[in-house]
Short mmCIF file of C-alpha atoms and ligand atoms in Angstrom, two decimals:
data_model
loop_
_atom_site.label_atom_id
_atom_site.label_comp_id
_atom_site.label_asym_id
_atom_site.label_seq_id
_atom_site.Cartn_x
_atom_site.Cartn_y
_atom_site.Cartn_z
CA UNK A 150 3.48 -22.99 -10.03
CA UNK A 151 1.44 -20.12 -11.48
CA UNK A 152 -0.45 -17.54 -9.52
CA UNK A 153 -2.54 -14.52 -10.35
CA UNK A 154 -1.34 -11.11 -9.19
CA UNK A 155 -4.11 -9.44 -7.16
CA UNK A 156 -2.89 -6.05 -8.28
CA UNK A 157 -2.47 -6.28 -12.07
CA UNK A 158 -4.23 -9.67 -12.50
CA UNK A 159 -1.37 -10.98 -14.52
CA UNK A 160 -0.40 -14.64 -14.33
CA UNK A 161 3.06 -15.11 -12.95
CA UNK A 162 5.14 -18.07 -11.95
CA UNK A 163 6.06 -18.41 -8.27
CA UNK A 164 9.48 -19.69 -7.37
CA UNK A 165 11.34 -19.92 -4.08
CA UNK A 166 13.16 -16.64 -4.73
CA UNK A 167 9.88 -14.75 -5.11
CA UNK A 168 9.56 -12.33 -2.20
CA UNK A 169 6.79 -10.17 -3.64
CA UNK A 170 4.05 -12.64 -3.06
CA UNK A 171 1.17 -12.50 -3.46
CA UNK A 172 2.15 -9.94 -6.10
CA UNK A 173 3.97 -10.57 -9.33
CA UNK A 174 6.65 -7.96 -8.80
CA UNK A 175 8.15 -5.38 -6.52
CA UNK A 176 6.23 -2.75 -8.46
CA UNK A 177 2.83 -4.25 -7.71
CA UNK A 178 3.79 -4.80 -4.08
CA UNK A 179 4.88 -1.20 -3.77
CA UNK A 180 1.67 0.09 -5.35
CA UNK A 181 -0.39 -1.99 -2.94
CA UNK A 182 1.57 -0.83 0.10
CA UNK A 183 1.44 2.69 -1.17
CA UNK A 184 -2.33 2.55 -1.44
CA UNK A 185 -2.55 1.19 2.06
CA UNK A 186 -0.25 3.82 3.51
CA UNK A 187 -2.10 6.59 1.67
CA UNK A 188 -5.49 5.41 2.98
CA UNK A 189 -4.14 5.07 6.50
CA UNK A 190 -2.46 8.50 6.41
CA UNK A 191 -5.68 10.08 5.05
CA UNK A 192 -7.80 8.56 7.81
CA UNK A 193 -5.42 9.37 10.65
CA UNK A 194 -4.92 12.93 9.49
CA UNK A 195 -6.42 15.35 12.05
CA UNK A 196 -9.47 17.20 10.92
CA UNK A 197 -8.54 20.30 12.93
CA UNK A 198 -5.66 22.42 11.69
CA UNK A 199 -2.51 22.22 13.80
CA UNK A 200 -2.61 26.02 14.14
CA UNK A 201 -5.92 25.82 15.98
CA UNK A 202 -4.45 23.45 18.59
CA UNK A 203 -1.61 25.84 19.44
CA UNK A 204 -3.93 28.73 20.21
CA UNK A 205 -4.77 29.12 23.94
CA UNK A 206 -8.38 30.23 24.50
ZN1 ZN B 164 1.30 -7.62 -10.65
#
């Protein structure tokens, strides 16, 4: 069974040992997870500096 990797768009053969689906390899999976983590981290990052929060008015 052949599938197309959503990350690198390469055709790869799926077998029962494949645990990187839907990606062709661990590398493509890691890149995708990395992108997701980076986006999430960027969004959840506070706009205000942590130094400002520690200052009592
Ligand atoms: Zn790939």
